[in-house]
Coordinates of C-alpha atoms in Angstrom, one line a residue:
X1 CA 189.1 -81.8 54.1
X2 CA 192.1 -79.7 55.3
X3 CA 194.5 -82.0 53.4
X4 CA 192.6 -81.3 50.2
X5 CA 192.8 -77.5 50.8
X6 CA 196.6 -77.7 51.3
X7 CA 197.0 -79.7 48.1
X8 CA 195.0 -77.1 46.2
X9 CA 197.2 -74.3 47.5
X10 CA 200.4 -76.2 46.4
X11 CA 198.9 -76.7 42.9
X12 CA 198.1 -73.0 42.6
X13 CA 201.6 -72.0 43.7
X14 CA 203.2 -74.3 41.1
X15 CA 201.0 -72.8 38.3
X16 CA 202.0 -69.2 39.4
X17 CA 205.7 -70.2 39.4
X18 CA 205.3 -71.1 35.7
X19 CA 203.3 -68.0 34.7
X20 CA 205.7 -65.6 36.5
X21 CA 209.4 -66.1 35.7
X22 CA 211.8 -66.8 38.5
X23 CA 213.1 -63.7 40.2
X24 CA 210.3 -61.6 38.7
X25 CA 207.3 -62.2 40.9
X26 CA 204.5 -59.7 41.0
X27 CA 205.4 -56.7 43.2
X28 CA 203.0 -56.2 46.1
X29 CA 205.1 -53.2 47.3
X30 CA 204.0 -51.0 44.4
X31 CA 202.6 -47.8 45.9
X32 CA 200.8 -46.1 43.0
X33 CA 200.8 -45.0 39.4
X34 CA 201.9 -41.7 38.0
X35 CA 201.3 -39.9 34.7
X36 CA 204.2 -40.3 32.2
X37 CA 204.5 -38.0 29.3
X38 CA 206.7 -39.3 26.5
X39 CA 208.1 -36.9 24.0
X40 CA 209.6 -38.6 20.9
X41 CA 212.3 -37.2 18.6
X42 CA 210.0 -37.8 15.7
X43 CA 207.3 -35.4 17.2
X44 CA 205.0 -37.9 18.8
X45 CA 203.7 -37.3 22.3
X46 CA 202.2 -40.2 24.4
X47 CA 200.6 -40.0 27.8
X48 CA 200.4 -43.2 29.9
X49 CA 200.1 -44.4 33.5
X50 CA 203.3 -45.9 34.8
X51 CA 204.4 -47.5 38.1
X52 CA 206.2 -45.8 41.0
X53 CA 207.6 -48.2 43.7
X54 CA 209.7 -47.3 46.7
X55 CA 210.2 -43.8 45.3
X56 CA 211.4 -44.9 41.9
X57 CA 209.5 -44.3 38.7
X58 CA 209.4 -47.2 36.3
X59 CA 208.5 -47.5 32.6
X60 CA 207.0 -50.5 30.8
X61 CA 209.9 -52.2 29.0
X62 CA 208.0 -53.9 26.3
X63 CA 205.4 -51.1 25.7
X64 CA 207.9 -48.3 25.3
X65 CA 210.1 -50.6 23.2
X66 CA 207.3 -51.3 20.8
X67 CA 206.5 -47.6 20.5
X68 CA 210.2 -47.1 19.7
X69 CA 210.0 -49.5 16.8
X70 CA 211.9 -52.3 18.5
X71 CA 211.1 -56.0 18.4
X72 CA 210.6 -57.5 21.9
X73 CA 211.1 -61.0 23.2
X74 CA 212.4 -63.3 25.9
X75 CA 215.7 -64.9 25.2
X76 CA 215.1 -67.3 28.1
X77 CA 212.9 -67.3 31.3
X78 CA 215.0 -64.5 32.9
X79 CA 216.2 -62.4 30.0
X80 CA 214.1 -59.8 28.2
X81 CA 215.3 -58.1 25.0
X82 CA 214.4 -55.1 22.7
X83 CA 216.2 -55.0 19.4
X84 CA 216.4 -53.7 15.9
X85 CA 219.3 -53.2 13.4
X86 CA 220.2 -50.0 15.3
X87 CA 219.5 -50.8 19.0
X88 CA 219.9 -53.7 21.3
X89 CA 218.7 -53.6 25.0
X90 CA 218.8 -56.6 27.4
X91 CA 217.6 -56.7 31.0
X92 CA 217.9 -59.7 33.3
X93 CA 215.2 -60.5 35.8
X94 CA 216.6 -60.5 39.3
X95 CA 219.6 -58.2 38.4
X96 CA 220.1 -54.5 38.1
X97 CA 222.8 -54.9 35.4
X98 CA 221.5 -54.5 31.9
X99 CA 223.2 -54.2 28.5
X100 CA 222.7 -51.4 26.0
X101 CA 224.3 -51.9 22.6
X102 CA 226.8 -54.4 24.1
X103 CA 227.7 -52.2 27.1
X104 CA 226.9 -53.1 30.7
X105 CA 224.7 -50.5 32.5
X106 CA 223.6 -50.4 36.1
X107 CA 219.9 -49.6 36.2
X108 CA 220.0 -48.9 39.9
X109 CA 217.0 -51.3 40.6
X110 CA 216.0 -54.7 39.4
X111 CA 213.1 -55.2 36.8
X112 CA 209.7 -55.5 38.3
X113 CA 206.8 -57.7 37.0
X114 CA 203.5 -56.0 37.9
X115 CA 200.0 -56.9 36.4
X116 CA 201.5 -58.5 33.3
X117 CA 204.0 -55.7 32.6
X118 CA 207.7 -55.8 32.9
X119 CA 208.9 -52.5 34.4
X120 CA 212.4 -51.0 34.6
X121 CA 213.6 -47.7 36.0
X122 CA 212.4 -44.9 33.7
X123 CA 215.7 -43.1 33.9
X124 CA 217.5 -46.1 32.5
X125 CA 214.9 -46.8 29.8
X126 CA 214.8 -43.2 28.6
X127 CA 218.6 -43.1 28.4
X128 CA 218.7 -46.4 26.6
X129 CA 216.3 -45.0 24.0
X130 CA 218.6 -41.9 23.6
X131 CA 216.4 -39.6 25.7
X132 CA 216.2 -38.4 29.2
X133 CA 214.0 -37.6 32.2
X134 CA 213.5 -33.8 32.1
X135 CA 210.7 -33.3 34.7
X136 CA 209.6 -35.3 37.7
X137 CA 207.1 -33.8 40.2
X138 CA 205.7 -36.1 42.8
X139 CA 203.3 -33.4 44.0
X140 CA 201.4 -33.5 40.7
X141 CA 202.3 -37.2 40.0
X142 CA 203.8 -36.3 36.6
X143 CA 207.0 -37.4 35.0
X144 CA 208.2 -36.2 31.6
X145 CA 210.8 -37.9 29.3
X146 CA 212.0 -36.3 26.1
X147 CA 214.1 -37.0 23.0
X148 CA 213.3 -40.7 22.8
X149 CA 214.3 -42.1 19.4
X150 CA 212.4 -44.2 16.9
X151 CA 214.3 -47.2 15.7
X152 CA 211.9 -48.5 13.1
X153 CA 214.0 -50.2 10.4
X154 CA 211.5 -51.9 8.2
X155 CA 208.6 -50.5 6.2
X156 CA 205.8 -52.7 4.8
X157 CA 203.1 -52.6 2.1
X158 CA 201.0 -55.3 0.5
X159 CA 198.9 -55.6 -2.6
X160 CA 197.3 -58.5 -4.4
X161 CA 199.2 -61.3 -2.7
X162 CA 202.6 -59.6 -2.6
X163 CA 204.4 -57.9 0.2
X164 CA 206.7 -55.0 -0.4
X165 CA 209.4 -54.3 2.2
X166 CA 212.0 -51.5 2.5
X167 CA 214.7 -51.9 5.1
X168 CA 216.6 -48.8 6.3
X169 CA 219.9 -50.7 6.1
X170 CA 219.7 -51.2 2.4
X171 CA 217.1 -48.7 1.0
X172 CA 215.9 -51.1 -1.7
X173 CA 212.5 -52.6 -2.4
X174 CA 212.1 -56.3 -1.6
X175 CA 209.0 -58.0 -3.1
X176 CA 207.8 -61.4 -1.9
X177 CA 205.0 -63.6 -3.3
X178 CA 203.0 -64.5 -0.2
X179 CA 201.9 -67.8 -1.6
X180 CA 205.2 -69.2 -3.0
X181 CA 207.7 -67.2 -0.9
X182 CA 209.6 -66.2 -4.1
X183 CA 211.5 -63.0 -3.7
X184 CA 212.9 -60.3 -5.9
X185 CA 214.7 -57.0 -5.2
X186 CA 214.5 -53.6 -7.0
X187 CA 217.4 -51.2 -6.3
X188 CA 216.2 -47.8 -5.1
X189 CA 219.2 -46.6 -3.2
X190 CA 217.1 -44.6 -0.6
X191 CA 219.5 -42.8 1.6
X192 CA 219.4 -41.1 5.0
X193 CA 216.4 -43.2 6.2
X194 CA 216.1 -41.6 9.7
X195 CA 212.6 -42.1 10.9
X196 CA 213.1 -39.4 13.5
X197 CA 213.3 -36.8 10.8
X198 CA 211.6 -38.4 7.7
X199 CA 208.4 -40.3 6.8
X200 CA 208.3 -43.1 4.3
X201 CA 205.0 -44.2 2.6
X202 CA 204.3 -47.0 0.1
X203 CA 201.2 -46.4 -2.0
X204 CA 199.5 -48.6 -4.6
X205 CA 197.3 -47.6 -7.6
X206 CA 195.8 -49.4 -10.6
X207 CA 195.6 -47.8 -14.0
X208 CA 192.5 -48.3 -16.2
X209 CA 194.5 -50.8 -18.2
X210 CA 195.4 -52.7 -15.0
X211 CA 199.0 -51.6 -14.6
X212 CA 200.2 -51.6 -11.0
X213 CA 201.7 -48.3 -10.0
X214 CA 203.8 -48.3 -6.8
X215 CA 204.7 -44.8 -5.4
X216 CA 207.2 -44.5 -2.6
X217 CA 207.5 -41.1 -0.8
X218 CA 210.4 -40.4 1.4
X219 CA 209.5 -37.1 3.1
X220 CA 211.6 -34.6 5.2
X221 CA 209.2 -33.5 7.9
X222 CA 211.0 -30.2 8.5
X223 CA 211.2 -29.0 4.8
X224 CA 208.2 -31.1 3.6
X225 CA 210.0 -31.8 0.3
X226 CA 210.3 -35.5 -0.6
X227 CA 212.0 -38.0 -2.9
X228 CA 209.5 -39.8 -5.1
X229 CA 210.1 -43.3 -6.4
X230 CA 207.6 -44.6 -9.0
X231 CA 207.5 -48.2 -10.2
X232 CA 205.2 -49.5 -12.9
X233 CA 204.4 -53.2 -13.2
X234 CA 202.7 -55.2 -16.0
X235 CA 201.7 -58.8 -15.4
X236 CA 203.8 -58.7 -12.2
X237 CA 206.9 -57.6 -14.1
X238 CA 208.6 -54.2 -13.7
X239 CA 208.4 -52.2 -17.0
X240 CA 209.2 -48.6 -15.8
X241 CA 210.9 -46.9 -12.9
X242 CA 211.5 -43.3 -12.1
X243 CA 213.2 -41.4 -9.3
X244 CA 212.9 -37.7 -8.5
X245 CA 214.6 -36.0 -5.6
X246 CA 213.5 -32.8 -3.8
X247 CA 209.9 -32.9 -5.0
X248 CA 207.6 -30.2 -3.6
X249 CA 203.8 -30.2 -3.7
X250 CA 201.6 -33.0 -5.0
X251 CA 201.9 -34.5 -8.5
X252 CA 199.3 -36.6 -10.3
X253 CA 200.7 -39.9 -11.6
X254 CA 197.6 -40.9 -13.5
X255 CA 196.5 -38.2 -16.0
X256 CA 192.9 -37.5 -17.0
X257 CA 193.7 -38.8 -20.6
X258 CA 194.7 -42.2 -19.0
X259 CA 198.4 -41.6 -19.6
X260 CA 200.9 -42.1 -16.8
X261 CA 203.3 -39.4 -15.6
X262 CA 206.8 -40.5 -14.4
X263 CA 208.7 -37.7 -12.6
X264 CA 212.5 -37.7 -12.7
X265 CA 215.1 -35.2 -11.5
X266 CA 215.3 -33.3 -14.8
X267 CA 212.4 -34.6 -16.9
X268 CA 208.9 -36.0 -16.9
X269 CA 208.1 -39.0 -19.0
X270 CA 204.6 -39.5 -20.3
X271 CA 203.9 -43.2 -20.9
X272 CA 201.0 -45.0 -22.5
X273 CA 198.7 -47.0 -20.2
X274 CA 198.7 -50.7 -20.9
X275 CA 202.0 -50.9 -22.9
X276 CA 204.2 -48.5 -20.9
X277 CA 205.4 -47.0 -24.2
X278 CA 207.1 -43.6 -23.8
X279 CA 204.9 -41.0 -25.6
X280 CA 206.6 -37.8 -24.6
X281 CA 209.5 -36.4 -22.5
X282 CA 209.1 -33.0 -20.9
X283 CA 211.7 -30.8 -19.2
X284 CA 211.3 -30.4 -15.4

């Protein structure tokens, strides 16, 4: 009977060695959690419970990375990564040496696996995300980090079996047929796509005559003016495009008389629903 119990313990130990990567075993020395306030450069504020161990406050590597718009993954059993076109952070389990954008950085402590989360020192993680720890009070169990950047580099939309993607590196619209994988690209030339200062939205509308109208708004949060990109499709083909910079207020694209209004920098084109024919050009 005792022999069977010993075998059972060995099996459990082997299973746990697979579930928890080598050098990253669950920390039993973790003393408690503290409140972490995260203030982002784009205006967001998050409040989470985070780990404190041996007097050092840690942050969840993957959770904060996802909030920062980064893609997370494991390059191998002992290497965790956060990345986008603008940021690349690598930590190695069992080592205090990390890499941020190709430069080696000493985190001061090794990463810690605890209850299915990978934790790294919050001072390192805040700095890697272009922020800093600005307040730490162990009496109130509160830590505040500020100025963390958002590195989102891809914006998505979908409509009627097609996906619409805008990447910050190019600023053009990529359209993909979800069934066939066929792709096309429409030049937009969207510039200064900084998600810490601007919002980008992709909206879809159908006209009474079944034209697809795609509106893209690139908005400056501080001034609230925006660049408006309008694309009109008929039978899945682009028939009209307009671009207007520095737009203020809201503008109706579909008029009550079923015409469509295309706003440009110096003019407004009124087009016919169904055909896309230009009916009138007004000064703006």
